[in-house]
Amino acid sequence: KIHFGYIYGVALIGAASMYTLLNLMSVNGVSASITVSVLGYCMLPMCGLAAISALLSLKGLFGIVLSIVTVSWAAFASSKLFVSVLAMYDQQPLVAYPCALMYGIFAVLTVF
């Protein structure tokens, strides 16, 4: 059983890390509310993964593939929003990687 403290802790540390990273990478900077809003909005595929996890066991090949697709979708969407807001068009892979790491942690919490 996953305790809510882990979820809140990962979300808080992930949002603070992304806020710091985006402010270091961009010229204009970004507010904490925009960072949290984008990360939360792009968490929607993770909610779908959690709903499927409630119905099916995701511990096999199907779960791994579905988790990879979900993490990729969430990371691509969030990095696209960050890049368009901050005008960092050549840096999308650099933004997508930490987003994928954060969403990957949530996928691991969901599957196991």
Coordinates of N, CA, C and O in Angstrom, one line a residue:
K1 N 0.8 -1.2 0.0 CA 0.0 0.0 0.0 C 0.9 1.2 0.0 O 1.8 1.4 0.8
I2 N 0.5 2.2 -0.9 CA 1.3 3.4 -1.0 C 0.7 4.4 0.0 O -0.5 4.7 0.0
H3 N 1.5 5.1 0.8 CA 1.0 6.1 1.6 C 1.0 7.4 0.9 O 1.8 7.7 0.0
F4 N 0.1 8.3 1.3 CA 0.0 9.6 0.6 C 1.2 10.5 0.8 O 1.5 11.4 0.0
G5 N 2.0 10.2 1.8 CA 3.2 11.0 2.1 C 4.2 10.9 1.0 O 4.9 11.8 0.7
Y6 N 4.3 9.7 0.4 CA 5.3 9.5 -0.7 C 4.8 10.3 -1.9 O 5.6 10.9 -2.6
I7 N 3.5 10.2 -2.2 CA 3.0 11.0 -3.3 C 3.2 12.5 -3.2 O 3.7 13.1 -4.1
Y8 N 2.9 13.0 -2.0 CA 3.1 14.4 -1.7 C 4.5 14.8 -1.8 O 4.9 15.8 -2.3
G9 N 5.4 13.9 -1.2 CA 6.8 14.2 -1.2 C 7.4 14.2 -2.6 O 8.2 15.2 -2.9
V10 N 7.1 13.3 -3.4 CA 7.6 13.2 -4.8 C 7.1 14.4 -5.6 O 7.8 15.0 -6.3
A11 N 5.8 14.8 -5.4 CA 5.3 15.9 -6.1 C 5.9 17.2 -5.7 O 6.3 18.1 -6.5
L12 N 6.2 17.4 -4.4 CA 6.8 18.6 -3.9 C 8.2 18.7 -4.3 O 8.6 19.8 -4.8
I13 N 9.0 17.7 -4.2 CA 10.4 17.7 -4.6 C 10.5 17.8 -6.1 O 11.4 18.6 -6.6
G14 N 9.7 17.2 -6.8 CA 9.7 17.2 -8.3 C 9.3 18.6 -8.8 O 10.0 19.2 -9.7
A15 N 8.3 19.2 -8.2 CA 7.9 20.6 -8.6 C 9.0 21.6 -8.3 O 9.3 22.5 -9.1
A16 N 9.6 21.5 -7.1 CA 10.6 22.4 -6.7 C 11.9 22.2 -7.6 O 12.5 23.2 -8.0
S17 N 12.2 21.0 -7.9 CA 13.3 20.8 -8.8 C 13.1 21.3 -10.2 O 14.0 21.9 -10.8
M18 N 11.9 21.1 -10.7 CA 11.6 21.6 -12.1 C 11.6 23.1 -12.1 O 12.0 23.8 -13.0
Y19 N 11.0 23.7 -11.0 CA 11.0 25.2 -10.9 C 12.5 25.7 -10.9 O 12.8 26.7 -11.7
T20 N 13.3 25.1 -10.2 CA 14.7 25.5 -10.1 C 15.4 25.3 -11.5 O 16.1 26.2 -12.0
L21 N 15.2 24.2 -12.1 CA 15.8 23.9 -13.3 C 15.4 24.8 -14.5 O 16.2 25.3 -15.2
L22 N 14.1 25.1 -14.5 CA 13.6 25.9 -15.6 C 14.0 27.4 -15.4 O 14.3 28.1 -16.4
N23 N 14.1 27.8 -14.2 CA 14.6 29.2 -13.9 C 16.1 29.3 -14.3 O 16.6 30.4 -14.7
L24 N 16.9 28.2 -14.1 CA 18.3 28.2 -14.5 C 18.5 28.2 -16.0 O 19.4 28.7 -16.5
M25 N 17.6 27.5 -16.7 CA 17.7 27.3 -18.1 C 17.1 28.4 -19.0 O 17.6 28.7 -20.1
S26 N 16.1 29.1 -18.5 CA 15.5 30.1 -19.3 C 16.0 31.5 -19.0 O 16.5 31.8 -18.0
V27 N 15.7 32.4 -20.0 CA 16.2 33.8 -19.8 C 15.2 34.5 -19.0 O 15.5 35.3 -18.1
N28 N 13.9 34.3 -19.3 CA 12.8 35.1 -18.6 C 12.5 34.6 -17.2 O 12.1 35.3 -16.4
G29 N 12.6 33.3 -17.0 CA 12.2 32.7 -15.7 C 10.7 32.3 -15.7 O 10.0 32.7 -16.6
V30 N 10.3 31.5 -14.8 CA 8.9 31.0 -14.7 C 8.5 31.1 -13.2 O 9.3 31.0 -12.3
S31 N 7.2 31.3 -13.0 CA 6.7 31.3 -11.7 C 6.4 29.9 -11.2 O 6.3 29.0 -11.9
A32 N 6.4 29.8 -9.9 CA 6.1 28.5 -9.3 C 4.7 28.0 -9.6 O 4.5 26.8 -9.8
S33 N 3.8 28.9 -9.7 CA 2.4 28.5 -10.0 C 2.3 27.9 -11.4 O 1.5 27.0 -11.6
I34 N 3.0 28.5 -12.3 CA 2.9 27.9 -13.7 C 3.6 26.5 -13.7 O 3.1 25.6 -14.4
T35 N 4.7 26.4 -13.0 CA 5.4 25.1 -13.0 C 4.5 24.0 -12.4 O 4.3 22.9 -13.0
V36 N 3.9 24.3 -11.3 CA 3.0 23.3 -10.6 C 1.7 23.1 -11.5 O 1.3 21.9 -11.6
S37 N 1.2 24.1 -12.1 CA 0.0 23.9 -13.0 C 0.3 23.0 -14.2 O -0.5 22.1 -14.5
V38 N 1.4 23.3 -14.8 CA 1.8 22.4 -16.0 C 2.1 21.0 -15.6 O 1.6 20.1 -16.2
L39 N 2.8 20.8 -14.5 CA 3.1 19.5 -14.1 C 1.9 18.7 -13.6 O 1.7 17.5 -13.9
G40 N 1.0 19.4 -13.0 CA -0.3 18.8 -12.6 C -1.2 18.5 -13.7 O -1.8 17.4 -13.8
Y41 N -1.3 19.4 -14.7 CA -2.1 19.2 -15.9 C -1.6 18.0 -16.7 O -2.4 17.2 -17.2
C42 N -0.4 17.9 -16.8 CA 0.2 16.8 -17.6 C 0.3 15.5 -16.9 O 0.8 14.5 -17.4
M43 N -0.2 15.5 -15.6 CA -0.3 14.3 -14.8 C -1.5 13.4 -15.2 O -1.7 12.3 -14.8
L44 N -2.4 14.0 -16.1 CA -3.6 13.3 -16.5 C -3.4 11.9 -17.0 O -4.1 11.0 -16.7
P45 N -2.4 11.7 -17.9 CA -2.1 10.3 -18.3 C -1.8 9.3 -17.2 O -2.1 8.1 -17.2
M46 N -1.1 9.9 -16.1 CA -0.9 9.0 -15.0 C -2.1 8.6 -14.3 O -2.2 7.5 -13.7
C47 N -3.1 9.5 -14.3 CA -4.4 9.1 -13.7 C -5.1 8.0 -14.4 O -5.7 7.1 -13.9
G48 N -4.9 8.1 -15.8 CA -5.5 7.0 -16.6 C -4.7 5.7 -16.3 O -5.4 4.6 -16.2
L49 N -3.4 5.7 -16.1 CA -2.6 4.5 -15.8 C -3.1 4.0 -14.4 O -3.2 2.8 -14.2
A50 N -3.3 4.9 -13.5 CA -3.8 4.4 -12.1 C -5.2 3.8 -12.2 O -5.4 2.8 -11.5
A51 N -6.0 4.3 -13.1 CA -7.4 3.7 -13.2 C -7.3 2.3 -13.8 O -8.0 1.4 -13.4
I52 N -6.4 2.2 -14.8 CA -6.2 0.9 -15.4 C -5.6 -0.1 -14.4 O -5.9 -1.3 -14.4
S53 N -4.7 0.4 -13.6 CA -4.0 -0.4 -12.5 C -5.0 -0.9 -11.5 O -4.8 -1.9 -10.9
A54 N -6.1 -0.1 -11.3 CA -7.1 -0.6 -10.4 C -7.9 -1.7 -10.9 O -8.4 -2.6 -10.1
L55 N -8.0 -1.8 -12.2 CA -8.8 -2.9 -12.9 C -7.9 -4.1 -13.3 O -8.4 -5.2 -13.2
L56 N -6.7 -3.8 -13.7 CA -5.8 -4.9 -14.2 C -4.5 -4.9 -13.5 O -4.1 -3.8 -13.0
S57 N -3.8 -6.0 -13.5 CA -2.5 -6.1 -12.9 C -1.5 -5.6 -14.0 O -1.5 -6.0 -15.1
L58 N -0.6 -4.6 -13.6 CA 0.3 -4.0 -14.6 C 1.7 -4.5 -14.3 O 2.7 -3.9 -14.7
K59 N 1.9 -5.7 -13.8 CA 3.2 -6.2 -13.4 C 3.9 -7.0 -14.5 O 5.0 -7.5 -14.4
G60 N 3.2 -7.2 -15.7 CA 3.8 -7.9 -16.8 C 4.3 -7.0 -17.9 O 4.5 -5.8 -17.7
L61 N 4.4 -7.6 -19.1 CA 4.9 -6.8 -20.2 C 3.9 -5.7 -20.6 O 4.3 -4.6 -21.0
F62 N 2.6 -6.0 -20.5 CA 1.6 -5.0 -20.8 C 1.7 -3.8 -19.9 O 1.7 -2.6 -20.4
G63 N 2.0 -4.0 -18.7 CA 2.2 -2.9 -17.7 C 3.4 -2.1 -18.0 O 3.4 -0.8 -17.9
I64 N 4.5 -2.7 -18.4 CA 5.7 -2.0 -18.7 C 5.5 -1.1 -19.9 O 5.9 0.0 -19.9
V65 N 4.9 -1.7 -21.0 CA 4.7 -0.9 -22.2 C 3.8 0.2 -22.0 O 4.0 1.3 -22.4
L66 N 2.7 0.0 -21.3 CA 1.7 1.0 -21.0 C 2.3 2.1 -20.1 O 2.1 3.3 -20.3
S67 N 3.2 1.7 -19.2 CA 3.9 2.7 -18.3 C 4.8 3.6 -19.2 O 4.9 4.8 -19.0
I68 N 5.6 3.0 -20.1 CA 6.5 3.7 -20.9 C 5.7 4.7 -21.8 O 6.1 5.9 -22.0
V69 N 4.6 4.2 -22.4 CA 3.8 5.1 -23.2 C 3.3 6.3 -22.4 O 3.3 7.4 -22.9
T70 N 2.8 6.0 -21.2 CA 2.2 7.0 -20.4 C 3.2 8.0 -19.9 O 3.0 9.3 -20.0
V71 N 4.4 7.6 -19.5 CA 5.4 8.5 -19.1 C 5.9 9.3 -20.2 O 6.1 10.6 -20.1
S72 N 6.1 8.7 -21.4 CA 6.5 9.5 -22.6 C 5.5 10.6 -23.0 O 5.9 11.7 -23.3
W73 N 4.2 10.2 -22.9 CA 3.2 11.1 -23.3 C 3.2 12.3 -22.3 O 3.1 13.5 -22.7
A74 N 3.2 12.0 -21.0 CA 3.2 13.1 -20.0 C 4.5 14.0 -20.1 O 4.4 15.2 -20.0
A75 N 5.6 13.4 -20.3 CA 6.8 14.2 -20.4 C 6.9 15.0 -21.7 O 7.3 16.2 -21.6
F76 N 6.4 14.5 -22.8 CA 6.4 15.2 -24.0 C 5.4 16.4 -23.9 O 5.7 17.5 -24.3
A77 N 4.2 16.2 -23.3 CA 3.2 17.3 -23.2 C 3.7 18.4 -22.3 O 3.6 19.6 -22.6
S78 N 4.3 18.0 -21.1 CA 4.8 19.0 -20.2 C 6.0 19.8 -20.7 O 6.1 21.0 -20.6
S79 N 6.9 19.1 -21.4 CA 8.1 19.8 -21.9 C 7.6 20.7 -23.1 O 8.2 21.8 -23.3
K80 N 6.6 20.3 -23.9 CA 6.1 21.1 -24.9 C 5.5 22.4 -24.4 O 5.8 23.5 -24.9
L81 N 4.8 22.3 -23.3 CA 4.2 23.5 -22.7 C 5.3 24.4 -22.1 O 5.2 25.6 -22.3
F82 N 6.2 23.8 -21.4 CA 7.3 24.6 -20.8 C 8.1 25.3 -21.9 O 8.5 26.5 -21.8
V83 N 8.4 24.6 -22.9 CA 9.2 25.2 -24.0 C 8.5 26.3 -24.7 O 9.1 27.3 -25.1
S84 N 7.2 26.1 -24.9 CA 6.5 27.2 -25.6 C 6.3 28.4 -24.8 O 6.3 29.5 -25.3
V85 N 6.1 28.2 -23.5 CA 5.9 29.4 -22.6 C 7.2 30.1 -22.4 O 7.2 31.4 -22.3
L86 N 8.3 29.4 -22.3 CA 9.6 30.1 -21.9 C 10.4 30.3 -23.2 O 11.6 30.8 -23.0
A87 N 9.9 30.1 -24.4 CA 10.7 30.3 -25.6 C 12.0 29.6 -25.6 O 13.0 30.3 -26.0
M88 N 12.1 28.4 -25.3 CA 13.3 27.6 -25.3 C 13.2 26.5 -26.3 O 13.3 25.3 -26.0
Y89 N 13.0 26.8 -27.6 CA 12.6 25.9 -28.6 C 13.7 24.8 -28.9 O 13.3 23.7 -29.3
D90 N 14.9 25.2 -28.7 CA 16.0 24.2 -29.0 C 16.3 23.3 -27.8 O 17.2 22.5 -27.9
Q91 N 15.6 23.5 -26.7 CA 16.0 22.8 -25.5 C 14.9 21.8 -25.0 O 14.9 21.4 -23.9
Q92 N 14.0 21.4 -25.9 CA 12.9 20.5 -25.5 C 13.4 19.2 -24.9 O 12.9 18.7 -23.9
P93 N 14.4 18.5 -25.5 CA 14.9 17.3 -24.9 C 15.5 17.5 -23.5 O 15.4 16.6 -22.6
L94 N 16.1 18.6 -23.3 CA 16.7 18.9 -22.0 C 15.6 19.1 -20.9 O 15.8 18.9 -19.8
V95 N 14.5 19.6 -21.3 CA 13.4 19.8 -20.4 C 12.6 18.5 -20.3 O 12.1 18.2 -19.2
A96 N 12.5 17.7 -21.3 CA 11.7 16.5 -21.3 C 12.3 15.4 -20.4 O 11.6 14.6 -19.8
Y97 N 13.6 15.4 -20.3 CA 14.3 14.4 -19.5 C 13.9 14.4 -18.0 O 13.5 13.4 -17.5
P98 N 14.1 15.6 -17.4 CA 13.7 15.6 -15.9 C 12.2 15.4 -15.7 O 11.8 14.8 -14.7
C99 N 11.4 15.9 -16.7 CA 9.9 15.6 -16.6 C 9.7 14.1 -16.7 O 8.8 13.6 -15.9
A100 N 10.4 13.4 -17.6 CA 10.2 12.0 -17.7 C 10.6 11.2 -16.4 O 10.0 10.2 -16.0
L101 N 11.7 11.7 -15.8 CA 12.1 11.1 -14.5 C 11.1 11.3 -13.4 O 10.8 10.3 -12.7
M102 N 10.5 12.5 -13.3 CA 9.5 12.7 -12.3 C 8.2 11.8 -12.6 O 7.7 11.2 -11.7
Y103 N 7.8 11.8 -13.8 CA 6.6 11.0 -14.1 C 6.9 9.5 -14.1 O 6.0 8.7 -13.8
G104 N 8.1 9.2 -14.3 CA 8.5 7.8 -14.2 C 8.4 7.3 -12.7 O 8.0 6.1 -12.4
I105 N 8.7 8.2 -11.8 CA 8.6 7.8 -10.4 C 7.1 7.6 -10.0 O 6.8 6.6 -9.3
F106 N 6.3 8.4 -10.6 CA 4.8 8.2 -10.3 C 4.3 6.9 -11.0 O 3.5 6.3 -10.4
A107 N 4.9 6.6 -12.1 CA 4.5 5.3 -12.8 C 4.9 4.1 -11.9 O 4.2 3.2 -11.8
V108 N 6.1 4.2 -11.4 CA 6.6 3.1 -10.5 C 5.7 3.0 -9.3 O 5.4 1.9 -8.8
L109 N 5.3 4.1 -8.7 CA 4.4 4.1 -7.6 C 3.1 3.5 -7.9 O 2.4 2.8 -7.1
T110 N 2.6 3.7 -9.2 CA 1.3 3.2 -9.6 C 1.4 1.7 -9.9 O 0.5 1.0 -9.5
V111 N 2.4 1.3 -10.6 CA 2.5 -0.1 -11.0 C 2.8 -1.0 -9.8 O 2.2 -2.1 -9.6
F112 N 3.7 -0.6 -8.9 CA 4.1 -1.5 -7.8 C 3.5 -0.9 -6.5 O 3.4 -1.4 -5.5

